[in-house]
Short mmCIF file of C-alpha atoms in Angstrom, two decimals:
data_model
loop_
_atom_site.label_atom_id
_atom_site.label_comp_id
_atom_site.label_asym_id
_atom_site.label_seq_id
_atom_site.Cartn_x
_atom_site.Cartn_y
_atom_site.Cartn_z
CA GLN A 1 9.13 -5.54 -3.08
CA VAL A 2 5.50 -5.47 -3.97
CA GLN A 3 5.32 -4.99 -7.70
CA LEU A 4 3.19 -5.50 -10.76
CA VAL A 5 4.73 -5.73 -14.30
CA GLU A 6 2.60 -5.60 -17.41
CA SER A 7 3.61 -6.99 -20.81
CA GLY A 8 2.06 -7.98 -24.03
CA GLY A 9 1.32 -4.52 -25.55
CA GLY A 10 2.21 -3.58 -29.13
CA VAL A 11 0.80 -2.27 -32.40
CA VAL A 12 -2.09 -4.41 -33.72
CA GLN A 13 -4.46 -3.89 -36.67
CA PRO A 14 -8.28 -3.30 -36.14
CA GLY A 15 -10.09 -6.50 -35.62
CA ARG A 16 -7.12 -8.41 -34.30
CA SER A 17 -6.44 -9.73 -30.83
CA LEU A 18 -3.81 -9.18 -28.12
CA ARG A 19 -3.42 -10.66 -24.69
CA LEU A 20 -1.86 -8.56 -21.90
CA SER A 21 -0.22 -10.07 -18.87
CA CYS A 22 0.43 -8.66 -15.45
CA ALA A 23 2.94 -10.47 -13.19
CA ALA A 24 2.74 -10.05 -9.45
CA SER A 25 5.77 -10.16 -7.15
CA GLY A 26 6.18 -9.49 -3.50
CA PHE A 27 2.58 -10.51 -2.56
CA THR A 28 0.18 -13.37 -3.26
CA LEU A 29 -2.07 -12.55 -6.10
CA ARG A 30 -4.83 -15.04 -5.05
CA SER A 31 -5.45 -12.93 -1.94
CA TYR A 32 -6.53 -9.83 -3.95
CA GLY A 33 -8.98 -8.61 -6.47
CA MET A 34 -7.32 -7.13 -9.54
CA HIS A 35 -8.24 -4.54 -12.04
CA TRP A 36 -7.34 -3.31 -15.48
CA VAL A 37 -7.38 0.52 -16.17
CA ARG A 38 -6.64 2.18 -19.30
CA GLN A 39 -5.55 5.65 -20.46
CA ALA A 40 -5.89 6.88 -23.97
CA PRO A 41 -3.04 9.33 -25.07
CA GLY A 42 -3.53 12.65 -23.43
CA LYS A 43 -6.68 11.52 -21.74
CA GLY A 44 -7.95 10.54 -18.26
CA LEU A 45 -8.15 7.15 -16.60
CA GLU A 46 -10.88 4.57 -17.64
CA TRP A 47 -11.62 1.53 -15.53
CA VAL A 48 -11.87 -1.54 -17.76
CA ALA A 49 -12.53 -4.75 -15.69
CA VAL A 50 -12.15 -6.37 -12.37
CA ILE A 51 -11.71 -10.05 -11.24
CA TRP A 52 -12.13 -11.09 -7.74
CA TYR A 53 -9.59 -13.02 -5.58
CA ASP A 54 -10.97 -16.39 -6.39
CA GLY A 55 -11.78 -15.77 -9.98
CA ASN A 56 -15.47 -16.54 -9.41
CA ASN A 57 -16.67 -13.02 -10.10
CA LYS A 58 -15.62 -10.63 -12.74
CA TYR A 59 -17.04 -7.43 -14.32
CA HIS A 60 -16.12 -5.60 -17.56
CA ARG A 61 -17.22 -2.03 -18.62
CA ASP A 62 -19.93 -2.07 -21.33
CA SER A 63 -17.67 -0.82 -24.22
CA VAL A 64 -15.43 -3.95 -23.89
CA LYS A 65 -18.03 -6.48 -22.88
CA GLY A 66 -17.99 -9.45 -25.25
CA ARG A 67 -14.60 -8.40 -26.62
CA PHE A 68 -12.30 -8.32 -23.61
CA THR A 69 -11.98 -11.03 -20.94
CA ILE A 70 -10.16 -10.62 -17.68
CA SER A 71 -8.69 -13.79 -16.13
CA ARG A 72 -6.08 -14.93 -13.65
CA ASP A 73 -3.81 -17.78 -12.99
CA ASN A 74 -3.08 -17.67 -9.17
CA SER A 75 -0.57 -20.44 -9.44
CA LYS A 76 1.47 -18.29 -11.68
CA ASN A 77 0.80 -15.15 -9.84
CA THR A 78 -0.47 -13.61 -13.14
CA LEU A 79 -3.35 -11.65 -14.29
CA TYR A 80 -4.46 -11.39 -17.97
CA LEU A 81 -6.62 -9.33 -20.27
CA GLN A 82 -7.58 -11.06 -23.55
CA MET A 83 -8.58 -8.46 -26.02
CA ASN A 84 -10.33 -9.47 -29.23
CA SER A 85 -11.92 -7.49 -32.03
CA LEU A 86 -9.75 -4.47 -31.19
CA ARG A 87 -10.75 -1.01 -32.39
CA ALA A 88 -8.98 2.27 -32.80
CA ASP A 89 -10.57 3.61 -29.77
CA ASP A 90 -8.96 0.83 -27.58
CA THR A 91 -5.60 2.58 -28.13
CA ALA A 92 -4.33 3.33 -24.65
CA VAL A 93 -1.71 2.59 -21.97
CA TYR A 94 -3.13 -0.38 -20.07
CA TYR A 95 -2.35 -0.58 -16.26
CA CYS A 96 -3.14 -3.49 -13.99
CA ALA A 97 -3.89 -2.48 -10.46
CA ARG A 98 -4.41 -4.25 -7.05
CA ASP A 99 -7.64 -3.71 -5.06
CA ARG A 100 -6.50 -2.94 -1.58
CA ARG A 101 -9.39 -5.14 -0.26
CA GLY A 102 -8.41 -8.75 0.15
CA SER A 103 -11.07 -11.40 0.11
CA GLY A 104 -14.61 -10.26 -0.65
CA TYR A 105 -16.45 -8.97 -3.56
CA TYR A 106 -16.75 -5.23 -3.16
CA PRO A 107 -14.15 -2.83 -4.70
CA ASP A 108 -11.85 -0.73 -2.84
CA ALA A 109 -9.09 1.67 -3.81
CA PHE A 110 -6.33 0.58 -6.10
CA ASP A 111 -3.17 0.59 -3.92
CA ILE A 112 -0.56 -0.89 -6.24
CA TRP A 113 -0.15 -0.23 -10.02
CA GLY A 114 2.04 -1.50 -12.80
CA GLN A 115 4.04 0.69 -14.99
CA GLY A 116 1.67 0.24 -17.96
CA THR A 117 1.92 -1.39 -21.45
CA MET A 118 0.94 0.48 -24.57
CA VAL A 119 -1.59 -0.93 -26.99
CA THR A 120 -1.88 0.87 -30.45
CA VAL A 121 -4.71 -0.27 -32.63
CA SER A 122 -3.90 1.05 -36.11
CA SER A 123 -3.97 -0.26 -39.79
CA ASP B 1 -23.39 5.06 -14.36
CA ILE B 2 -22.12 7.50 -11.75
CA GLN B 3 -20.46 10.64 -13.36
CA LEU B 4 -17.70 12.36 -11.48
CA THR B 5 -17.01 16.01 -12.33
CA GLN B 6 -13.82 17.50 -10.96
CA SER B 7 -13.14 21.23 -10.66
CA PRO B 8 -11.18 22.98 -11.63
CA SER B 9 -9.75 20.96 -14.51
CA PHE B 10 -6.66 23.15 -14.41
CA LEU B 11 -5.01 24.91 -11.47
CA SER B 12 -2.06 27.33 -11.38
CA ALA B 13 -0.50 27.65 -7.97
CA SER B 14 2.68 28.49 -6.13
CA VAL B 15 4.86 26.51 -3.72
CA GLY B 16 3.32 26.89 -0.17
CA ASP B 17 -0.17 27.51 -1.54
CA ARG B 18 -3.26 25.73 -0.01
CA VAL B 19 -5.00 23.92 -2.88
CA THR B 20 -8.44 22.46 -2.99
CA ILE B 21 -9.95 20.23 -5.65
CA THR B 22 -13.54 19.28 -5.84
CA CYS B 23 -15.18 16.12 -7.19
CA ARG B 24 -18.97 16.08 -7.54
CA ALA B 25 -20.93 12.92 -8.15
CA SER B 26 -24.06 12.54 -10.20
CA GLN B 27 -25.59 10.54 -7.42
CA GLY B 28 -24.71 9.95 -3.81
CA PHE B 29 -22.61 7.02 -2.39
CA SER B 30 -21.47 7.64 1.10
CA SER B 31 -17.60 7.52 1.32
CA SER B 32 -16.53 5.13 -1.50
CA LEU B 33 -14.14 7.52 -2.98
CA ALA B 34 -10.46 7.53 -3.67
CA TRP B 35 -7.99 10.16 -4.92
CA TYR B 36 -4.87 9.48 -6.96
CA GLN B 37 -1.92 11.63 -8.15
CA GLN B 38 -0.35 11.03 -11.59
CA LYS B 39 2.83 12.45 -12.97
CA PRO B 40 3.65 12.53 -16.62
CA GLY B 41 4.64 9.01 -17.95
CA LYS B 42 3.96 7.36 -14.57
CA ALA B 43 1.25 5.14 -13.11
CA PRO B 44 -1.20 6.78 -10.72
CA LYS B 45 -0.43 6.64 -7.04
CA LEU B 46 -3.03 6.28 -4.36
CA LEU B 47 -3.34 9.25 -1.96
CA ILE B 48 -6.64 8.87 -0.17
CA TYR B 49 -9.26 6.09 0.17
CA ASP B 50 -12.67 6.05 1.97
CA ALA B 51 -12.90 9.69 1.11
CA SER B 52 -10.65 10.75 3.97
CA THR B 53 -8.13 7.97 4.95
CA LEU B 54 -4.56 8.76 4.09
CA GLN B 55 -2.76 5.99 2.23
CA SER B 56 0.35 4.71 4.24
CA GLY B 57 3.40 6.82 3.19
CA VAL B 58 1.53 9.67 1.87
CA PRO B 59 2.54 13.04 3.44
CA SER B 60 0.04 14.46 5.92
CA ARG B 61 -0.34 17.77 3.91
CA PHE B 62 -2.74 15.80 1.86
CA SER B 63 -6.35 15.35 3.14
CA GLY B 64 -9.67 14.33 1.89
CA SER B 65 -13.20 15.14 3.05
CA GLY B 66 -16.79 14.95 1.98
CA SER B 67 -19.56 12.27 1.62
CA GLY B 68 -22.69 11.90 -0.60
CA THR B 69 -22.18 13.83 -3.75
CA GLU B 70 -19.37 16.38 -2.95
CA PHE B 71 -15.87 15.46 -2.01
CA THR B 72 -12.58 17.56 -1.66
CA LEU B 73 -8.93 16.89 -1.78
CA THR B 74 -6.83 19.47 -0.05
CA ILE B 75 -3.05 20.06 -0.16
CA SER B 76 -2.22 22.30 2.89
CA SER B 77 1.02 23.59 1.58
CA LEU B 78 1.98 22.78 -2.04
CA GLN B 79 5.43 21.35 -2.54
CA PRO B 80 7.36 21.10 -5.79
CA GLU B 81 6.83 17.41 -6.10
CA ASP B 82 3.13 17.83 -5.97
CA PHE B 83 2.83 19.47 -9.42
CA ALA B 84 0.81 16.60 -11.14
CA THR B 85 -2.66 15.58 -12.22
CA TYR B 86 -5.14 14.46 -9.69
CA TYR B 87 -8.06 12.15 -10.10
CA CYS B 88 -10.87 11.10 -7.94
CA GLN B 89 -12.61 7.71 -8.37
CA HIS B 90 -15.81 6.19 -7.00
CA LEU B 91 -15.94 2.64 -5.74
CA TYR B 92 -19.65 2.33 -5.26
CA SER B 93 -21.01 0.50 -8.23
CA TYR B 94 -20.00 -0.73 -11.74
CA PRO B 95 -18.53 0.80 -13.79
CA LEU B 96 -15.90 2.27 -11.45
CA THR B 97 -15.49 5.71 -12.96
CA PHE B 98 -12.83 8.37 -12.63
CA GLY B 99 -13.18 12.12 -12.64
CA GLY B 100 -11.78 13.94 -15.51
CA GLY B 101 -8.60 15.01 -13.63
CA THR B 102 -7.34 18.34 -12.35
CA LYS B 103 -3.75 19.35 -13.50
CA VAL B 104 -1.93 21.47 -10.87
CA GLU B 105 0.83 23.50 -12.55
CA ILE B 106 3.21 26.17 -11.34
#
């Protein structure tokens, strides 16, 4: 069935790096834009980044710009989030989510979500 | 950035009640709005997109309306499985922001 599975979370010290992965199954990743969304403990949802179906366009929220990079390997049906210079306020569950729009560069609603992976930034 | 303000932030209701949640935007953006349901420890689930289109598989007791700066999510007859937190999200410009959430409890 259509599914997203995140991995790569864990406990990391401030200033260190972590790479999250999101493996897609049941659909062809290259046909969709993909997003990362995070949720700090007990808090609401926060959009992090988007990468469009062909990888040619991507956007990051200001608070992670220059530290996080979204990327994709369509041949492996996998989405990534490289997180550098991590801070305590990056602590959250990170979800990958599929944009329901296929080709094109305008966002639409997120119709498929992974189960999330927890990232804890602490010394 | 477009700010989304949901009201109420907390709602106490009973099975069978009609429930309405409002999402107000700091600037207008036509119908580029989605609603999600999230249960504790679970990923969000898409309910409504384009402000009023029901996602496939979502019960018809859920409906959405509005445009511009004011949007609503209505549950016509609350069911036990509907007790959750609901979020609106705009899809008009970056950053794509979510509302603060509305927790619906018994």
